[in-house]
C-alpha cells in the first residue's frame, strides 16, 4: 500500500499532537497586530493585554517569539486535577471527564509555556502522571471485559484510545469472527432441521 | 503432493514480507509451479475426455459410482490448480505492493547514491550513472515511519514483468502528481511542527541547488533553514536532525 503499514488504521502520536494544536486557546497578546486571514482559520485583531482566542499552533509561534502569553485552560491547575484524581479513586469503574486532548495539551503547555501556568510545573507534572497511571490501570482492567459486540470507553482521551486501538480491535475482531462462524453454523443446522421437517410433511 | 512447491513459495513470501528490500525473484519455484499446473490441466482435460467417451459408448452401463468417481477426480484437480493460482498471485501481489511502496518514497532507482552526486548532485537526484549493472540504493532511513518499509530495490532481483511494472507505475505516479503541482504528495508524512529547523550535514554533497536557494553541503556543518527547503535533502540522507 501507499501508506506505511504502521500508519494504517491508527494515528501516530505526532498526528494526535497535530490535531490537538488545531484547538482554540486563549492568549494575552503583548503587542498590537492587525488581523490575518489564513486559509483554514483567521487570527483576529490582536490588542495588547486584550484576551483573544486563536488556534494553539498560532499561540505557540507567538509564544516562541515572546509576543504573547498563553492563558492556561481552566482544567490545567493542581486543585482541579487533584479533584479529578480523587474522583478517579472514588469511582473505580468509570473514567472522569477530561478534555479529549488533555495529555497533549498539558504536555505542550508544560514544555513550551511553563512560565504562564499558575502552579509550579513539577507539581502539575506529578499530578498529571498520577492521573495517567490510574487511568491506565483502569483501562487494563477493562480489557478483561472484551467481547465480540461492544466496548464502552466513556471519558477516555484520544491518545489513550489510540494506545488501546491496535490490541482491542484485533482481539474483538477475532472474537467476532469466532462468534459469527459458530452462529452461522447453528443457524444452518436449524435450517437443515426445518428442511427435514418440510420433507417429512411431504411424505 | 500437489501444492507443496506453492507452499514453499508462500513461505518465502512470508519471510520477505517484513524486509526492507525485495529479495531475488524465485523463478525456479515459479517455473516448477507452472509446470505442475500445466500437468494438472492436462489431467483435467484427459479426465473430461475420458468421461465423455464413457458416456457415449455405454451410457446405460454407466453406474452412479463411476459418475461419482470421475466427478471427484475432476474436482480435486481443479482445486489443486486453484490453489497454485492463489499462491502465485499472493506472491506477486506482495512484491508488487513493495514496489509501489518504493515508488512512493520517491527514490530514483537509477541514480547511484555515492559516486555521482559530488559532481552533479541536485536536490532532485537527477544524476544518472549510465545504466550500470548493480543499481542498488542504500538510503539510511532513521525515521520510525520507515520501519519495514521498502527502501532498497535492486533491479536485478526483479523479473522482467516486474521491471516493466515498476517503470509504468513510476510514470503513472508522475502523471498523477502533475495534477497537483503545488503539493508534494510523496513528501514527509510527519505533521509539520517547526517552520525553521537546525540541520547538520551528514555527508558531502557539494553545491546543492534547492528550489529556494543554494547550499554548500560540507560535512559536519550546520544550518538554520526553512524546513520545507531541506525536506527532500533530509529524505535523501544528506542532512539529519530536525
Coordinates of C-alpha atoms in Angstrom, one line a residue:
Chain A
X1 CA 0.0 0.0 0.0
X2 CA 1.0 3.6 -0.4
X3 CA 0.7 4.3 3.3
X4 CA 3.3 2.6 5.5
X5 CA 1.8 -0.4 7.3
X6 CA 2.2 1.1 10.7
X7 CA 0.1 4.2 9.8
X8 CA -2.8 2.2 8.5
X9 CA -5.7 2.2 10.9
X10 CA -4.0 4.0 13.7
X11 CA -2.8 7.5 14.4
X12 CA 0.8 8.4 15.2
X13 CA 1.3 10.4 18.4
X14 CA 2.6 13.2 16.3
X15 CA -0.7 13.2 14.4
X16 CA -2.7 13.5 17.6
X17 CA -0.5 16.3 18.6
X18 CA -1.2 17.9 15.3
X19 CA -5.0 17.6 15.9
X20 CA -4.6 19.0 19.3
X21 CA -2.8 22.0 18.0
X22 CA -5.8 23.0 16.0
X23 CA -7.9 23.7 19.0
X24 CA -8.5 27.3 20.1
X25 CA -6.8 28.6 23.1
X26 CA -7.0 32.0 24.9
X27 CA -3.9 34.2 24.7
X28 CA -2.9 37.5 26.2
X29 CA -1.0 39.4 23.4
X30 CA 1.8 41.7 24.3
X31 CA 1.8 43.6 21.0
X32 CA -0.9 45.0 18.8
X33 CA -1.3 43.3 15.5
X34 CA -3.7 43.5 12.5
X35 CA -5.8 40.5 11.8
X36 CA -4.5 37.9 9.4
X37 CA -6.8 35.9 7.1
X38 CA -5.3 32.4 6.8
X39 CA -6.7 29.6 4.7
X40 CA -8.2 27.4 7.4
X41 CA -8.7 29.9 10.1
X42 CA -8.1 33.6 10.9
X43 CA -6.2 35.5 13.5
X44 CA -8.3 38.3 14.9
X45 CA -7.1 41.8 15.6
X46 CA -4.7 41.5 18.5
X47 CA -4.6 44.3 21.0
X48 CA -2.0 44.3 23.8
X49 CA -3.3 42.8 27.0
X50 CA -6.7 42.0 25.5
X51 CA -7.7 38.4 25.6
X52 CA -8.3 36.7 22.2
X53 CA -8.7 33.0 21.3
X54 CA -6.5 31.7 18.5
X55 CA -5.5 28.2 17.4
X56 CA -2.9 26.6 19.6
X57 CA -0.3 26.5 16.9
X58 CA -0.5 30.2 16.3
X59 CA -0.3 30.8 20.0
X60 CA 2.9 28.6 20.2
X61 CA 4.5 30.6 17.4
X62 CA 3.7 33.9 19.1
X63 CA 4.8 32.5 22.4
X64 CA 8.2 31.4 21.0
X65 CA 8.7 34.9 19.8
X66 CA 7.6 36.3 23.2
X67 CA 4.7 38.2 21.7
X68 CA 2.0 36.7 23.9
X69 CA 1.4 34.8 27.0
X70 CA -0.9 31.8 26.9
X71 CA -3.8 31.6 29.3
X72 CA -3.9 28.0 30.6
X73 CA -7.3 26.2 30.2
X74 CA -9.4 26.1 33.3
X75 CA -8.6 22.4 34.0
X76 CA -4.9 22.8 34.0
X77 CA -4.2 23.6 37.6
X78 CA -3.4 21.4 40.6
X79 CA -6.6 21.8 42.6
X80 CA -8.8 20.8 39.7
X81 CA -6.7 17.9 38.7
X82 CA -6.4 16.8 42.3
X83 CA -10.2 16.7 42.4
X84 CA -10.3 14.6 39.2
X85 CA -7.8 12.3 40.8
X86 CA -10.0 11.8 43.8
X87 CA -12.9 11.2 41.5
X88 CA -11.0 8.5 39.7
X89 CA -10.3 6.9 43.1
X90 CA -13.9 7.1 44.2
X91 CA -15.3 5.6 41.0
X92 CA -13.2 2.6 40.1
X93 CA -15.3 1.6 37.1
X94 CA -15.5 5.0 35.4
X95 CA -13.1 7.5 33.8
X96 CA -13.5 11.0 35.0
X97 CA -14.4 13.6 32.5
X98 CA -11.3 15.3 30.9
X99 CA -10.9 17.1 27.6
X100 CA -10.2 14.8 24.7
X101 CA -6.7 16.2 24.3
X102 CA -5.7 16.8 27.9
X103 CA -2.5 14.8 27.7
X104 CA -1.2 16.6 24.6
X105 CA -2.3 20.0 25.7
X106 CA -0.8 19.7 29.1
X107 CA 2.5 18.3 27.6
X108 CA 2.7 21.2 25.1
X109 CA 1.9 23.8 27.6
X110 CA 4.3 22.4 30.2
X111 CA 7.2 22.3 27.8
X112 CA 6.6 25.4 25.7
X113 CA 4.7 27.8 28.1
X114 CA 5.7 26.7 31.6
X115 CA 6.1 30.2 32.8
X116 CA 2.4 31.0 32.1
X117 CA 1.0 28.4 34.3
X118 CA -0.5 29.2 37.7
X119 CA 1.1 26.3 39.6
X120 CA 4.7 25.1 39.6
X121 CA 5.3 22.8 36.7
X122 CA 6.7 19.9 38.8
X123 CA 3.6 19.7 40.8
X124 CA 1.4 19.7 37.7
X125 CA 3.6 17.1 36.1
X126 CA 3.4 14.8 39.0
X127 CA -0.4 15.1 39.3
X128 CA -0.8 14.5 35.5
X129 CA 1.4 11.5 35.8
X130 CA -0.7 10.1 38.7
X131 CA -3.9 10.7 36.7
X132 CA -2.4 9.0 33.7
X133 CA -1.3 6.0 35.7
X134 CA -4.6 5.4 37.5
X135 CA -6.4 5.7 34.1
X136 CA -4.0 3.2 32.6
X137 CA -4.6 0.7 35.3
X138 CA -8.4 1.1 34.8
X139 CA -8.2 0.6 31.1
X140 CA -6.0 -2.5 31.6
X141 CA -8.7 -3.9 34.0
X142 CA -11.4 -3.0 31.4
X143 CA -9.7 -5.2 28.9
X144 CA -10.9 -8.3 30.8
X145 CA -14.4 -7.4 29.7
X146 CA -13.6 -7.6 26.0
X147 CA -16.3 -9.3 24.0
X148 CA -17.4 -9.6 20.4
X149 CA -20.1 -7.0 20.3
X150 CA -19.2 -3.7 22.0
X151 CA -16.9 -1.8 24.3
X152 CA -17.6 1.3 26.2
X153 CA -14.9 3.8 26.7
X154 CA -16.5 6.9 28.1
X155 CA -14.2 9.7 29.1
X156 CA -11.0 8.2 27.5
X157 CA -8.9 10.8 25.7
X158 CA -7.8 10.3 22.1
X159 CA -4.2 9.3 23.0
X160 CA -5.4 6.7 25.5
X161 CA -7.8 5.3 22.9
X162 CA -5.1 5.3 20.3
X163 CA -2.8 3.2 22.6
X164 CA -5.5 0.6 23.0
X165 CA -6.8 0.6 19.5
X166 CA -4.4 -2.0 17.7
X167 CA -4.8 -4.5 20.5
X168 CA -8.5 -4.1 21.2
X169 CA -9.6 -4.0 17.5
X170 CA -7.6 -7.2 16.7
X171 CA -8.9 -9.1 19.7
X172 CA -12.5 -8.0 19.2
X173 CA -12.3 -8.8 15.5
X174 CA -11.1 -12.4 16.2
X175 CA -13.8 -12.8 18.9
X176 CA -16.4 -11.6 16.5
X177 CA -15.2 -14.0 13.8
X178 CA -15.4 -16.9 16.1
X179 CA -18.8 -15.9 17.3
X180 CA -20.1 -15.3 13.8
X181 CA -18.9 -18.6 12.4
X182 CA -20.4 -20.5 15.3
X183 CA -23.7 -18.5 14.9
X184 CA -24.0 -19.3 11.2
X185 CA -23.3 -22.9 11.8
X186 CA -26.1 -23.1 14.4
X187 CA -28.4 -21.2 12.1
X188 CA -27.6 -23.6 9.3
X189 CA -28.4 -26.6 11.5
X190 CA -31.7 -25.1 12.4
X191 CA -32.5 -24.5 8.7
X192 CA -31.5 -28.1 7.9
X193 CA -33.9 -29.3 10.6
X194 CA -36.6 -27.2 9.1
X195 CA -35.9 -28.7 5.7
X196 CA -36.2 -32.2 7.1
X197 CA -39.5 -31.2 8.7
X198 CA -40.8 -30.0 5.4
X199 CA -39.8 -33.1 3.5
X200 CA -41.3 -35.2 6.3
X201 CA -44.5 -33.3 5.8
X202 CA -44.5 -34.1 2.1
X203 CA -44.3 -37.8 2.6
Chain B
X1 CA 1.8 -33.7 -3.3
X2 CA 0.4 -31.0 -5.5
X3 CA 0.7 -27.6 -3.9
X4 CA 3.9 -28.3 -2.0
X5 CA 6.1 -26.1 -4.2
X6 CA 3.5 -23.4 -4.0
X7 CA 3.7 -23.7 -0.2
X8 CA 7.4 -23.2 -0.4
X9 CA 6.8 -20.0 -2.4
X10 CA 4.4 -18.7 0.1
X11 CA 6.9 -19.4 3.0
X12 CA 9.4 -17.4 1.0
X13 CA 7.0 -14.5 0.6
X14 CA 6.1 -14.5 4.3
X15 CA 9.8 -14.4 5.2
X16 CA 10.4 -11.4 2.9
X17 CA 7.2 -9.5 3.9
X18 CA 9.0 -7.5 6.6
X19 CA 12.3 -7.0 4.8
X20 CA 13.2 -3.5 3.7
X21 CA 14.3 -4.8 0.3
X22 CA 12.9 -7.1 -2.4
X23 CA 14.7 -10.4 -2.5
X24 CA 15.6 -12.3 -5.7
X25 CA 12.6 -13.4 -7.8
X26 CA 12.1 -17.1 -7.3
X27 CA 11.9 -18.0 -11.0
X28 CA 12.9 -21.7 -10.3
X29 CA 10.0 -22.3 -7.9
X30 CA 7.6 -20.4 -10.1
X31 CA 8.6 -22.4 -13.2
X32 CA 8.0 -25.6 -11.2
X33 CA 4.6 -24.4 -10.1
X34 CA 3.6 -23.5 -13.6
X35 CA 4.8 -26.9 -14.8
X36 CA 2.8 -28.6 -12.2
X37 CA -0.3 -26.6 -13.1
X38 CA 0.2 -27.5 -16.8
X39 CA 0.3 -31.1 -15.9
X40 CA -2.8 -30.7 -13.7
X41 CA -4.5 -29.0 -16.7
X42 CA -3.6 -31.9 -18.9
X43 CA -5.0 -34.3 -16.3
X44 CA -8.2 -32.4 -16.2
X45 CA -8.7 -32.4 -19.9
X46 CA -7.9 -36.1 -20.1
X47 CA -10.4 -36.8 -17.4
X48 CA -13.0 -34.8 -19.1
X49 CA -12.5 -36.6 -22.4
X50 CA -12.5 -40.0 -20.7
X51 CA -15.7 -39.2 -19.1
X52 CA -17.3 -38.1 -22.3
X53 CA -16.1 -41.2 -24.1
X54 CA -17.5 -43.4 -21.4
X55 CA -20.8 -41.6 -21.6
X56 CA -21.1 -42.0 -25.4
X57 CA -20.0 -45.6 -25.5
X58 CA -22.1 -47.2 -22.9
X59 CA -24.4 -44.7 -21.4
X60 CA -26.8 -47.4 -20.0
X61 CA -23.9 -49.2 -18.2
X62 CA -22.6 -46.1 -16.6
X63 CA -23.3 -46.7 -12.9
X64 CA -23.7 -44.0 -10.4
X65 CA -20.4 -44.9 -8.8
X66 CA -18.4 -44.3 -11.9
X67 CA -20.1 -40.9 -12.3
X68 CA -19.1 -40.0 -8.7
X69 CA -15.5 -41.2 -9.2
X70 CA -14.9 -39.1 -12.3
X71 CA -16.6 -36.1 -10.7
X72 CA -14.3 -36.3 -7.7
X73 CA -11.2 -36.7 -9.8
X74 CA -12.0 -33.6 -11.8
X75 CA -13.0 -31.6 -8.8
X76 CA -9.7 -32.3 -6.9
X77 CA -7.6 -31.5 -10.0
X78 CA -9.3 -28.2 -10.3
X79 CA -8.9 -27.4 -6.7
X80 CA -5.2 -28.1 -6.9
X81 CA -4.9 -25.8 -9.9
X82 CA -6.8 -23.1 -8.0
X83 CA -4.5 -23.4 -5.0
X84 CA -1.5 -22.9 -7.2
X85 CA -3.0 -19.9 -8.7
X86 CA -3.8 -18.4 -5.3
X87 CA -0.2 -18.9 -4.1
X88 CA 1.3 -17.4 -7.3
X89 CA -1.0 -14.4 -7.0
X90 CA -0.2 -13.8 -3.3
X91 CA 3.5 -13.9 -4.0
X92 CA 3.2 -11.5 -6.9
X93 CA 0.9 -9.2 -5.0
X94 CA 3.3 -8.9 -2.1
X95 CA 6.2 -8.0 -4.4
X96 CA 4.0 -5.5 -6.4
X97 CA 3.0 -3.8 -3.1
X98 CA 6.6 -3.5 -2.1
X99 CA 7.4 -1.9 -5.5
X100 CA 4.5 0.5 -5.0
X101 CA 5.8 1.5 -1.6
X102 CA 9.2 2.1 -3.0
X103 CA 7.9 4.2 -5.8
X104 CA 6.0 6.4 -3.4
X105 CA 9.2 7.0 -1.4
X106 CA 10.5 8.8 -4.5
X107 CA 14.0 7.4 -4.6
X108 CA 15.3 7.3 -8.1
X109 CA 16.2 3.6 -8.8
X110 CA 18.7 4.5 -11.4
X111 CA 20.8 7.1 -9.6
X112 CA 23.8 5.8 -7.7
X113 CA 23.9 7.3 -4.2
X114 CA 27.6 7.5 -3.6
X115 CA 29.7 8.3 -6.7
X116 CA 27.7 10.6 -8.9
X117 CA 26.5 13.3 -6.5
X118 CA 29.8 15.0 -5.8
X119 CA 29.7 16.5 -9.3
X120 CA 26.2 16.8 -10.5
X121 CA 24.2 16.0 -7.3
X122 CA 21.0 18.0 -7.3
X123 CA 18.2 18.0 -4.7
X124 CA 16.0 16.0 -7.0
X125 CA 18.7 13.4 -7.5
X126 CA 18.5 13.5 -11.3
X127 CA 22.1 12.2 -11.8
X128 CA 22.3 9.2 -14.0
X129 CA 25.0 6.6 -13.8
X130 CA 24.9 5.4 -17.3
X131 CA 22.8 2.3 -16.8
X132 CA 25.3 0.3 -14.8
X133 CA 24.7 -3.3 -13.7
X134 CA 24.2 -3.1 -10.0
X135 CA 21.6 -0.5 -9.4
X136 CA 21.1 -0.5 -5.7
X137 CA 20.1 2.2 -3.3
X138 CA 21.1 2.4 0.3
X139 CA 19.4 5.3 1.9
X140 CA 19.6 5.5 5.7
X141 CA 16.0 5.9 6.9
X142 CA 16.3 6.5 10.6
X143 CA 12.7 7.7 10.8
X144 CA 10.4 5.3 12.7
X145 CA 7.8 5.5 10.0
X146 CA 10.0 3.8 7.5
X147 CA 10.5 0.6 9.6
X148 CA 9.6 -2.3 7.5
X149 CA 9.3 0.0 4.6
X150 CA 10.8 -0.9 1.2
X151 CA 13.8 1.4 0.9
X152 CA 16.0 -0.7 -1.3
X153 CA 15.3 -2.2 -4.7
X154 CA 17.9 -3.9 -6.8
X155 CA 16.6 -4.0 -10.3
X156 CA 18.5 -7.3 -10.9
X157 CA 16.3 -9.0 -8.3
X158 CA 13.1 -8.3 -10.3
X159 CA 11.6 -10.3 -13.1
X160 CA 11.1 -8.6 -16.4
X161 CA 7.4 -8.1 -15.9
X162 CA 8.2 -6.5 -12.5
X163 CA 10.7 -4.2 -14.0
X164 CA 8.1 -3.1 -16.6
X165 CA 5.6 -2.7 -13.8
X166 CA 7.9 -0.5 -11.8
X167 CA 8.6 1.7 -14.7
X168 CA 5.0 2.0 -15.7
X169 CA 3.9 2.7 -12.1
X170 CA 6.5 5.4 -11.8
X171 CA 5.1 7.0 -15.0
X172 CA 1.6 6.7 -13.6
X173 CA 2.7 8.4 -10.3
X174 CA 4.4 11.3 -12.1
X175 CA 1.2 11.7 -14.2
X176 CA -0.8 11.8 -11.0
X177 CA 1.5 14.1 -9.2
X178 CA 1.5 16.6 -12.1
X179 CA -2.2 17.1 -11.4
X180 CA -1.3 18.7 -8.1
X181 CA 1.9 20.6 -8.7
X182 CA 1.7 22.6 -5.5
X183 CA 1.6 19.6 -3.2
X184 CA 4.5 17.3 -2.6
X185 CA 2.4 14.1 -2.5
X186 CA 5.4 11.8 -1.8
X187 CA 6.8 14.0 0.9
X188 CA 7.3 13.5 4.6
X189 CA 4.3 12.0 6.4
X190 CA 5.1 13.6 9.7
X191 CA 2.8 16.6 10.5
X192 CA 4.7 19.9 10.4
X193 CA 5.9 21.3 13.7
X194 CA 8.5 23.9 13.3
X195 CA 9.0 26.2 10.3
X196 CA 12.7 26.7 10.9
X197 CA 15.0 23.9 11.9
X198 CA 18.6 23.2 12.7
X199 CA 20.2 20.6 10.4
X200 CA 23.6 19.0 10.3
X201 CA 25.2 17.8 7.1
X202 CA 25.9 14.1 7.2
X203 CA 27.9 13.7 4.1
X204 CA 29.5 16.0 1.5
X205 CA 27.1 16.9 -1.3
X206 CA 28.9 19.8 -2.9
X207 CA 26.9 22.7 -4.1
X208 CA 23.3 21.8 -3.9
X209 CA 20.6 23.8 -5.5
X210 CA 17.2 23.7 -3.9
X211 CA 14.1 25.4 -5.1
X212 CA 14.6 28.3 -2.7
X213 CA 18.4 28.9 -2.9
X214 CA 21.8 27.5 -2.8
X215 CA 23.5 25.4 -0.1
X216 CA 27.1 24.4 0.2
X217 CA 27.0 21.0 1.8
X218 CA 30.2 20.5 3.7
X219 CA 30.3 17.6 6.1
X220 CA 29.6 18.4 9.8
X221 CA 28.5 21.9 9.1
X222 CA 25.2 23.2 10.5
X223 CA 22.5 25.3 9.1
X224 CA 19.4 27.0 10.4
X225 CA 17.0 26.8 7.5
X226 CA 13.3 26.7 6.4
X227 CA 12.1 23.1 6.8
X228 CA 10.3 23.0 3.5
X229 CA 13.6 23.8 1.7
X230 CA 15.5 20.9 3.0
X231 CA 12.8 18.2 3.4
X232 CA 14.0 16.5 0.2
X233 CA 17.6 16.5 1.4
X234 CA 16.7 15.0 4.7
X235 CA 14.7 12.3 2.9
X236 CA 17.8 11.5 0.8
X237 CA 20.0 11.2 3.8
X238 CA 22.3 14.3 3.3
X239 CA 21.0 16.1 6.4
X240 CA 19.9 15.0 9.8
X241 CA 18.4 16.4 13.0
X242 CA 15.1 18.2 12.9

